[in-house]
mmCIF file with all atom_site columns, C-alpha atoms and ligand atoms in Angstrom:
data_model
loop_
_atom_site.group_PDB
_atom_site.id
_atom_site.type_symbol
_atom_site.label_atom_id
_atom_site.label_alt_id
_atom_site.label_comp_id
_atom_site.label_asym_id
_atom_site.label_entity_id
_atom_site.label_seq_id
_atom_site.pdbx_PDB_ins_code
_atom_site.Cartn_x
_atom_site.Cartn_y
_atom_site.Cartn_z
_atom_site.occupancy
_atom_site.B_iso_or_equiv
_atom_site.pdbx_formal_charge
_atom_site.auth_seq_id
_atom_site.auth_comp_id
_atom_site.auth_asym_id
_atom_site.auth_atom_id
_atom_site.pdbx_PDB_model_num
ATOM   1   C CA . MET A 1 1   ? 76.886 35.450 -40.683 1.00 0.00 ? 1   MET A CA 1
ATOM   2   C CA . LYS A 1 2   ? 73.975 34.770 -43.009 1.00 0.00 ? 2   LYS A CA 1
ATOM   3   C CA . ALA A 1 3   ? 73.198 31.698 -45.077 1.00 0.00 ? 3   ALA A CA 1
ATOM   4   C CA . ARG A 1 4   ? 71.731 32.254 -48.535 1.00 0.00 ? 4   ARG A CA 1
ATOM   5   C CA . ILE A 1 5   ? 69.851 29.460 -50.291 1.00 0.00 ? 5   ILE A CA 1
ATOM   6   C CA . LEU A 1 6   ? 68.782 29.342 -53.947 1.00 0.00 ? 6   LEU A CA 1
ATOM   7   C CA . PHE A 1 7   ? 66.437 26.616 -55.222 1.00 0.00 ? 7   PHE A CA 1
ATOM   8   C CA . VAL A 1 8   ? 66.653 25.944 -58.958 1.00 0.00 ? 8   VAL A CA 1
ATOM   9   C CA . CYS A 1 9   ? 64.289 24.111 -61.311 1.00 0.00 ? 9   CYS A CA 1
ATOM   10  C CA . LEU A 1 10  ? 63.435 24.373 -64.998 1.00 0.00 ? 10  LEU A CA 1
ATOM   11  C CA . GLY A 1 11  ? 60.563 26.849 -65.250 1.00 0.00 ? 11  GLY A CA 1
ATOM   12  C CA . ASN A 1 12  ? 60.744 28.436 -61.767 1.00 0.00 ? 12  ASN A CA 1
ATOM   13  C CA . ILE A 1 13  ? 56.959 28.181 -61.484 1.00 0.00 ? 13  ILE A CA 1
ATOM   14  C CA . CYS A 1 14  ? 56.312 24.739 -59.926 1.00 0.00 ? 14  CYS A CA 1
ATOM   15  C CA . ARG A 1 15  ? 59.012 23.058 -57.816 1.00 0.00 ? 15  ARG A CA 1
ATOM   16  C CA . SER A 1 16  ? 61.595 25.674 -56.858 1.00 0.00 ? 16  SER A CA 1
ATOM   17  C CA . PRO A 1 17  ? 59.010 28.338 -55.895 1.00 0.00 ? 17  PRO A CA 1
ATOM   18  C CA . MET A 1 18  ? 57.288 25.709 -53.749 1.00 0.00 ? 18  MET A CA 1
ATOM   19  C CA . ALA A 1 19  ? 60.612 24.967 -52.047 1.00 0.00 ? 19  ALA A CA 1
ATOM   20  C CA . GLU A 1 20  ? 61.324 28.696 -51.645 1.00 0.00 ? 20  GLU A CA 1
ATOM   21  C CA . ALA A 1 21  ? 57.958 29.366 -49.982 1.00 0.00 ? 21  ALA A CA 1
ATOM   22  C CA . VAL A 1 22  ? 58.051 26.272 -47.755 1.00 0.00 ? 22  VAL A CA 1
ATOM   23  C CA . MET A 1 23  ? 61.653 26.908 -46.692 1.00 0.00 ? 23  MET A CA 1
ATOM   24  C CA . ARG A 1 24  ? 60.915 30.542 -45.882 1.00 0.00 ? 24  ARG A CA 1
ATOM   25  C CA . HIS A 1 25  ? 57.929 29.416 -43.811 1.00 0.00 ? 25  HIS A CA 1
ATOM   26  C CA . GLN A 1 26  ? 60.031 26.889 -41.871 1.00 0.00 ? 26  GLN A CA 1
ATOM   27  C CA . VAL A 1 27  ? 62.785 29.453 -41.334 1.00 0.00 ? 27  VAL A CA 1
ATOM   28  C CA . GLU A 1 28  ? 60.222 31.931 -39.998 1.00 0.00 ? 28  GLU A CA 1
ATOM   29  C CA . GLN A 1 29  ? 58.803 29.308 -37.665 1.00 0.00 ? 29  GLN A CA 1
ATOM   30  C CA . ALA A 1 30  ? 62.327 28.620 -36.396 1.00 0.00 ? 30  ALA A CA 1
ATOM   31  C CA . GLY A 1 31  ? 62.827 32.366 -35.769 1.00 0.00 ? 31  GLY A CA 1
ATOM   32  C CA . LEU A 1 32  ? 65.789 32.489 -38.165 1.00 0.00 ? 32  LEU A CA 1
ATOM   33  C CA . ASN A 1 33  ? 64.571 35.141 -40.627 1.00 0.00 ? 33  ASN A CA 1
ATOM   34  C CA . ASP A 1 34  ? 67.550 37.332 -39.959 1.00 0.00 ? 34  ASP A CA 1
ATOM   35  C CA . ARG A 1 35  ? 70.043 34.487 -40.505 1.00 0.00 ? 35  ARG A CA 1
ATOM   36  C CA . ILE A 1 36  ? 68.752 32.666 -43.598 1.00 0.00 ? 36  ILE A CA 1
ATOM   37  C CA . GLU A 1 37  ? 67.704 34.157 -46.946 1.00 0.00 ? 37  GLU A CA 1
ATOM   38  C CA . ILE A 1 38  ? 65.894 32.167 -49.605 1.00 0.00 ? 38  ILE A CA 1
ATOM   39  C CA . ASP A 1 39  ? 65.254 32.646 -53.313 1.00 0.00 ? 39  ASP A CA 1
ATOM   40  C CA . SER A 1 40  ? 64.521 30.518 -56.386 1.00 0.00 ? 40  SER A CA 1
ATOM   41  C CA . ALA A 1 41  ? 65.281 30.647 -60.105 1.00 0.00 ? 41  ALA A CA 1
ATOM   42  C CA . GLY A 1 42  ? 64.888 28.630 -63.294 1.00 0.00 ? 42  GLY A CA 1
ATOM   43  C CA . THR A 1 43  ? 67.167 27.481 -66.079 1.00 0.00 ? 43  THR A CA 1
ATOM   44  C CA . GLY A 1 44  ? 64.465 28.073 -68.728 1.00 0.00 ? 44  GLY A CA 1
ATOM   45  C CA . ASP A 1 45  ? 62.978 31.420 -69.742 1.00 0.00 ? 45  ASP A CA 1
ATOM   46  C CA . TRP A 1 46  ? 59.385 30.553 -70.722 1.00 0.00 ? 46  TRP A CA 1
ATOM   47  C CA . HIS A 1 47  ? 57.710 31.989 -67.629 1.00 0.00 ? 47  HIS A CA 1
ATOM   48  C CA . LEU A 1 48  ? 59.857 34.961 -66.629 1.00 0.00 ? 48  LEU A CA 1
ATOM   49  C CA . GLY A 1 49  ? 57.944 37.322 -64.362 1.00 0.00 ? 49  GLY A CA 1
ATOM   50  C CA . HIS A 1 50  ? 55.117 34.859 -63.800 1.00 0.00 ? 50  HIS A CA 1
ATOM   51  C CA . PRO A 1 51  ? 53.814 33.937 -60.339 1.00 0.00 ? 51  PRO A CA 1
ATOM   52  C CA . PRO A 1 52  ? 53.978 30.289 -59.199 1.00 0.00 ? 52  PRO A CA 1
ATOM   53  C CA . HIS A 1 53  ? 51.853 27.758 -61.143 1.00 0.00 ? 53  HIS A CA 1
ATOM   54  C CA . GLU A 1 54  ? 48.289 27.376 -59.888 1.00 0.00 ? 54  GLU A CA 1
ATOM   55  C CA . GLY A 1 55  ? 49.065 23.814 -58.725 1.00 0.00 ? 55  GLY A CA 1
ATOM   56  C CA . THR A 1 56  ? 51.866 25.137 -56.509 1.00 0.00 ? 56  THR A CA 1
ATOM   57  C CA . ARG A 1 57  ? 49.680 28.026 -55.302 1.00 0.00 ? 57  ARG A CA 1
ATOM   58  C CA . LYS A 1 58  ? 46.868 25.623 -54.376 1.00 0.00 ? 58  LYS A CA 1
ATOM   59  C CA . LEU A 1 59  ? 49.151 23.499 -52.201 1.00 0.00 ? 59  LEU A CA 1
ATOM   60  C CA . LEU A 1 60  ? 50.693 26.565 -50.555 1.00 0.00 ? 60  LEU A CA 1
ATOM   61  C CA . ASP A 1 61  ? 47.225 28.035 -49.922 1.00 0.00 ? 61  ASP A CA 1
ATOM   62  C CA . GLU A 1 62  ? 46.086 24.759 -48.342 1.00 0.00 ? 62  GLU A CA 1
ATOM   63  C CA . HIS A 1 63  ? 49.037 24.933 -45.964 1.00 0.00 ? 63  HIS A CA 1
ATOM   64  C CA . GLN A 1 64  ? 48.667 28.693 -45.388 1.00 0.00 ? 64  GLN A CA 1
ATOM   65  C CA . ILE A 1 65  ? 52.117 29.418 -46.745 1.00 0.00 ? 65  ILE A CA 1
ATOM   66  C CA . SER A 1 66  ? 52.715 32.782 -48.428 1.00 0.00 ? 66  SER A CA 1
ATOM   67  C CA . TYR A 1 67  ? 54.043 33.133 -51.982 1.00 0.00 ? 67  TYR A CA 1
ATOM   68  C CA . GLN A 1 68  ? 53.343 36.853 -52.133 1.00 0.00 ? 68  GLN A CA 1
ATOM   69  C CA . GLY A 1 69  ? 55.437 38.777 -54.633 1.00 0.00 ? 69  GLY A CA 1
ATOM   70  C CA . MET A 1 70  ? 57.203 35.713 -55.994 1.00 0.00 ? 70  MET A CA 1
ATOM   71  C CA . LYS A 1 71  ? 57.995 35.878 -59.736 1.00 0.00 ? 71  LYS A CA 1
ATOM   72  C CA . ALA A 1 72  ? 59.924 33.548 -62.022 1.00 0.00 ? 72  ALA A CA 1
ATOM   73  C CA . ARG A 1 73  ? 63.460 34.567 -62.941 1.00 0.00 ? 73  ARG A CA 1
ATOM   74  C CA . LEU A 1 74  ? 66.465 32.993 -64.620 1.00 0.00 ? 74  LEU A CA 1
ATOM   75  C CA . VAL A 1 75  ? 69.547 31.745 -62.802 1.00 0.00 ? 75  VAL A CA 1
ATOM   76  C CA . ALA A 1 76  ? 72.250 34.393 -63.198 1.00 0.00 ? 76  ALA A CA 1
ATOM   77  C CA . GLU A 1 77  ? 76.030 34.168 -63.035 1.00 0.00 ? 77  GLU A CA 1
ATOM   78  C CA . SER A 1 78  ? 75.966 36.517 -60.060 1.00 0.00 ? 78  SER A CA 1
ATOM   79  C CA . ASP A 1 79  ? 73.985 33.866 -58.137 1.00 0.00 ? 79  ASP A CA 1
ATOM   80  C CA . PHE A 1 80  ? 77.167 31.809 -57.859 1.00 0.00 ? 80  PHE A CA 1
ATOM   81  C CA . GLU A 1 81  ? 78.700 34.579 -55.809 1.00 0.00 ? 81  GLU A CA 1
ATOM   82  C CA . THR A 1 82  ? 75.616 35.509 -53.821 1.00 0.00 ? 82  THR A CA 1
ATOM   83  C CA . PHE A 1 83  ? 74.401 32.122 -52.603 1.00 0.00 ? 83  PHE A CA 1
ATOM   84  C CA . ASP A 1 84  ? 75.919 29.597 -50.201 1.00 0.00 ? 84  ASP A CA 1
ATOM   85  C CA . TYR A 1 85  ? 73.632 26.717 -51.213 1.00 0.00 ? 85  TYR A CA 1
ATOM   86  C CA . ILE A 1 86  ? 72.283 26.124 -54.714 1.00 0.00 ? 86  ILE A CA 1
ATOM   87  C CA . VAL A 1 87  ? 69.774 23.307 -54.466 1.00 0.00 ? 87  VAL A CA 1
ATOM   88  C CA . CYS A 1 88  ? 68.720 21.833 -57.812 1.00 0.00 ? 88  CYS A CA 1
ATOM   89  C CA . MET A 1 89  ? 65.327 20.133 -57.936 1.00 0.00 ? 89  MET A CA 1
ATOM   90  C CA . ASP A 1 90  ? 66.499 17.462 -60.389 1.00 0.00 ? 90  ASP A CA 1
ATOM   91  C CA . THR A 1 91  ? 69.685 16.073 -61.901 1.00 0.00 ? 91  THR A CA 1
ATOM   92  C CA . LYS A 1 92  ? 69.130 17.860 -65.226 1.00 0.00 ? 92  LYS A CA 1
ATOM   93  C CA . ASN A 1 93  ? 68.910 21.173 -63.376 1.00 0.00 ? 93  ASN A CA 1
ATOM   94  C CA . LEU A 1 94  ? 72.174 20.237 -61.615 1.00 0.00 ? 94  LEU A CA 1
ATOM   95  C CA . ARG A 1 95  ? 73.891 19.544 -64.935 1.00 0.00 ? 95  ARG A CA 1
ATOM   96  C CA . ASP A 1 96  ? 72.591 22.826 -66.378 1.00 0.00 ? 96  ASP A CA 1
ATOM   97  C CA . VAL A 1 97  ? 73.748 24.803 -63.332 1.00 0.00 ? 97  VAL A CA 1
ATOM   98  C CA . ARG A 1 98  ? 77.189 23.164 -63.482 1.00 0.00 ? 98  ARG A CA 1
ATOM   99  C CA . GLU A 1 99  ? 77.397 24.067 -67.174 1.00 0.00 ? 99  GLU A CA 1
ATOM   100 C CA . LEU A 1 100 ? 76.514 27.676 -66.377 1.00 0.00 ? 100 LEU A CA 1
ATOM   101 C CA . LEU A 1 101 ? 79.163 27.692 -63.670 1.00 0.00 ? 101 LEU A CA 1
ATOM   102 C CA . LYS A 1 102 ? 81.724 26.418 -66.129 1.00 0.00 ? 102 LYS A CA 1
ATOM   103 C CA . ASN A 1 103 ? 80.776 29.070 -68.690 1.00 0.00 ? 103 ASN A CA 1
ATOM   104 C CA . ALA A 1 104 ? 80.865 31.751 -66.030 1.00 0.00 ? 104 ALA A CA 1
ATOM   105 C CA . GLY A 1 105 ? 84.421 30.736 -65.257 1.00 0.00 ? 105 GLY A CA 1
ATOM   106 C CA . THR A 1 106 ? 83.500 30.525 -61.595 1.00 0.00 ? 106 THR A CA 1
ATOM   107 C CA . LEU A 1 107 ? 84.214 26.873 -60.959 1.00 0.00 ? 107 LEU A CA 1
ATOM   108 C CA . GLU A 1 108 ? 85.373 28.000 -57.549 1.00 0.00 ? 108 GLU A CA 1
ATOM   109 C CA . SER A 1 109 ? 81.788 28.942 -56.674 1.00 0.00 ? 109 SER A CA 1
ATOM   110 C CA . ARG A 1 110 ? 81.285 29.824 -53.029 1.00 0.00 ? 110 ARG A CA 1
ATOM   111 C CA . ALA A 1 111 ? 78.039 27.888 -53.231 1.00 0.00 ? 111 ALA A CA 1
ATOM   112 C CA . LYS A 1 112 ? 77.545 24.251 -52.405 1.00 0.00 ? 112 LYS A CA 1
ATOM   113 C CA . VAL A 1 113 ? 75.692 22.915 -55.436 1.00 0.00 ? 113 VAL A CA 1
ATOM   114 C CA . PHE A 1 114 ? 73.654 19.721 -54.979 1.00 0.00 ? 114 PHE A CA 1
ATOM   115 C CA . THR A 1 115 ? 70.284 18.119 -55.738 1.00 0.00 ? 115 THR A CA 1
ATOM   116 C CA . PHE A 1 116 ? 67.271 18.436 -53.482 1.00 0.00 ? 116 PHE A CA 1
ATOM   117 C CA . MET A 1 117 ? 66.875 14.649 -53.268 1.00 0.00 ? 117 MET A CA 1
ATOM   118 C CA . GLU A 1 118 ? 70.367 14.369 -51.749 1.00 0.00 ? 118 GLU A CA 1
ATOM   119 C CA . LEU A 1 119 ? 68.624 15.743 -48.650 1.00 0.00 ? 119 LEU A CA 1
ATOM   120 C CA . LEU A 1 120 ? 66.309 12.695 -48.604 1.00 0.00 ? 120 LEU A CA 1
ATOM   121 C CA . PRO A 1 121 ? 68.540 9.701  -49.441 1.00 0.00 ? 121 PRO A CA 1
ATOM   122 C CA . ASP A 1 122 ? 66.091 7.195  -47.930 1.00 0.00 ? 122 ASP A CA 1
ATOM   123 C CA . LYS A 1 123 ? 63.526 7.981  -50.631 1.00 0.00 ? 123 LYS A CA 1
ATOM   124 C CA . GLY A 1 124 ? 65.768 6.360  -53.238 1.00 0.00 ? 124 GLY A CA 1
ATOM   125 C CA . ILE A 1 125 ? 64.843 8.796  -55.998 1.00 0.00 ? 125 ILE A CA 1
ATOM   126 C CA . ALA A 1 126 ? 67.199 11.154 -57.782 1.00 0.00 ? 126 ALA A CA 1
ATOM   127 C CA . ASP A 1 127 ? 64.798 13.845 -58.982 1.00 0.00 ? 127 ASP A CA 1
ATOM   128 C CA . VAL A 1 128 ? 61.859 15.781 -57.585 1.00 0.00 ? 128 VAL A CA 1
ATOM   129 C CA . PRO A 1 129 ? 59.363 14.782 -60.299 1.00 0.00 ? 129 PRO A CA 1
ATOM   130 C CA . ASP A 1 130 ? 58.124 17.688 -62.395 1.00 0.00 ? 130 ASP A CA 1
ATOM   131 C CA . PRO A 1 131 ? 54.426 18.298 -61.656 1.00 0.00 ? 131 PRO A CA 1
ATOM   132 C CA . TYR A 1 132 ? 54.186 20.553 -64.720 1.00 0.00 ? 132 TYR A CA 1
ATOM   133 C CA . TYR A 1 133 ? 53.990 17.295 -66.661 1.00 0.00 ? 133 TYR A CA 1
ATOM   134 C CA . ASP A 1 134 ? 52.367 14.818 -64.261 1.00 0.00 ? 134 ASP A CA 1
ATOM   135 C CA . GLY A 1 135 ? 50.216 17.170 -62.141 1.00 0.00 ? 135 GLY A CA 1
ATOM   136 C CA . ASN A 1 136 ? 51.241 15.491 -58.880 1.00 0.00 ? 136 ASN A CA 1
ATOM   137 C CA . PHE A 1 137 ? 51.716 18.639 -56.817 1.00 0.00 ? 137 PHE A CA 1
ATOM   138 C CA . PRO A 1 138 ? 50.793 16.959 -53.483 1.00 0.00 ? 138 PRO A CA 1
ATOM   139 C CA . PHE A 1 139 ? 53.679 14.470 -53.855 1.00 0.00 ? 139 PHE A CA 1
ATOM   140 C CA . VAL A 1 140 ? 56.081 17.323 -54.617 1.00 0.00 ? 140 VAL A CA 1
ATOM   141 C CA . TYR A 1 141 ? 54.814 19.169 -51.543 1.00 0.00 ? 141 TYR A CA 1
ATOM   142 C CA . GLU A 1 142 ? 55.528 16.109 -49.366 1.00 0.00 ? 142 GLU A CA 1
ATOM   143 C CA . LEU A 1 143 ? 59.077 15.842 -50.680 1.00 0.00 ? 143 LEU A CA 1
ATOM   144 C CA . VAL A 1 144 ? 59.658 19.585 -50.428 1.00 0.00 ? 144 VAL A CA 1
ATOM   145 C CA . ASN A 1 145 ? 58.359 19.766 -46.868 1.00 0.00 ? 145 ASN A CA 1
ATOM   146 C CA . SER A 1 146 ? 60.587 16.881 -45.686 1.00 0.00 ? 146 SER A CA 1
ATOM   147 C CA . GLY A 1 147 ? 63.630 18.005 -47.664 1.00 0.00 ? 147 GLY A CA 1
ATOM   148 C CA . CYS A 1 148 ? 63.424 21.581 -46.403 1.00 0.00 ? 148 CYS A CA 1
ATOM   149 C CA . ARG A 1 149 ? 63.411 20.285 -42.810 1.00 0.00 ? 149 ARG A CA 1
ATOM   150 C CA . GLU A 1 150 ? 66.654 18.418 -43.553 1.00 0.00 ? 150 GLU A CA 1
ATOM   151 C CA . LEU A 1 151 ? 68.140 21.460 -45.257 1.00 0.00 ? 151 LEU A CA 1
ATOM   152 C CA . LEU A 1 152 ? 67.232 23.655 -42.290 1.00 0.00 ? 152 LEU A CA 1
ATOM   153 C CA . LYS A 1 153 ? 69.059 21.240 -39.956 1.00 0.00 ? 153 LYS A CA 1
ATOM   154 C CA . ARG A 1 154 ? 72.097 21.281 -42.237 1.00 0.00 ? 154 ARG A CA 1
ATOM   155 C CA . VAL A 1 155 ? 72.172 25.074 -42.470 1.00 0.00 ? 155 VAL A CA 1
ATOM   156 C CA . GLN A 1 156 ? 71.663 25.460 -38.716 1.00 0.00 ? 156 GLN A CA 1
ATOM   157 C CA . ALA A 1 157 ? 74.633 23.154 -38.150 1.00 0.00 ? 157 ALA A CA 1
ATOM   158 C CA . ASP A 1 158 ? 76.747 25.093 -40.667 1.00 0.00 ? 158 ASP A CA 1
ATOM   159 C CA . LEU A 1 159 ? 75.824 28.349 -38.933 1.00 0.00 ? 159 LEU A CA 1
ATOM   160 C CA . LYS A 1 160 ? 76.647 26.653 -35.619 1.00 0.00 ? 160 LYS A CA 1
ATOM   161 C CA . LEU A 1 161 ? 73.081 27.277 -34.428 1.00 0.00 ? 161 LEU A CA 1
ATOM   162 C CA . ALA A 1 162 ? 72.350 23.640 -33.627 1.00 0.00 ? 162 ALA A CA 1
HETATM 163 P P1 . LIG B 2 .   ? 59.250 23.583 -62.869 1.00 0.00 ? 1   LIG B P1 1
HETATM 164 O O1 . LIG B 2 .   ? 58.209 22.961 -63.922 1.00 0.00 ? 1   LIG B O1 1
HETATM 165 O O2 . LIG B 2 .   ? 60.617 23.402 -63.469 1.00 0.00 ? 1   LIG B O2 1
HETATM 166 O O3 . LIG B 2 .   ? 59.065 22.758 -61.630 1.00 0.00 ? 1   LIG B O3 1
HETATM 167 O O4 . LIG B 2 .   ? 58.855 25.037 -62.687 1.00 0.00 ? 1   LIG B O4 1
HETATM 168 C C1 . LIG B 2 .   ? 58.126 23.385 -65.261 1.00 0.00 ? 1   LIG B C1 1
HETATM 169 C C2 . LIG B 2 .   ? 57.469 24.546 -65.573 1.00 0.00 ? 1   LIG B C2 1
HETATM 170 C C3 . LIG B 2 .   ? 57.359 24.934 -66.904 1.00 0.00 ? 1   LIG B C3 1
HETATM 171 C C4 . LIG B 2 .   ? 57.904 24.144 -67.910 1.00 0.00 ? 1   LIG B C4 1
HETATM 172 C C5 . LIG B 2 .   ? 58.581 22.983 -67.576 1.00 0.00 ? 1   LIG B C5 1
HETATM 173 C C6 . LIG B 2 .   ? 58.689 22.601 -66.258 1.00 0.00 ? 1   LIG B C6 1
HETATM 174 N N1 . LIG B 2 .   ? 57.779 24.532 -69.283 1.00 0.00 ? 1   LIG B N1 1
HETATM 175 O O5 . LIG B 2 .   ? 58.224 23.770 -70.163 1.00 0.00 ? 1   LIG B O5 1
HETATM 176 O O6 . LIG B 2 .   ? 57.211 25.585 -69.561 1.00 0.00 ? 1   LIG B O6 1
#
């Protein structure tokens, strides 16, 4: 069995692509490429087809993490059937995804839908702050790196690999 993870943010150029790239890197390091698939999408359509934001690319370059071929896309109704985990970078993204689910008539989504910060309850913050507005990409990287480690543990347990 495979686990499929979709990270969702607003523009799909800053936070969710960072999470996608970091998660893929961690999955590769764990030798689980063939068991876990990762993607990302946005709820807004301003940057469709664009590569990750230069702030995200800079952080990924510094950590030698590939973002090759990644391009912004919109969340689609079919994602609710494809993915097992839909991880929303903030609570607004979660609300928007739930609304889409409702409109799609697929309230019985196969996916577990939750926020990224639920993976890091000790941090005491609800949202991964949007660096598109505040420019704090290094802080987002820290959160993403820690949260992806927690998500990997959770997925490994669900796949009965750990
Ligand atoms: P993201 O950040 O949701 O982390 O990709 C944003 C990117 C673009 C915009 C907003 C947030 N925008 O308004 O274009």
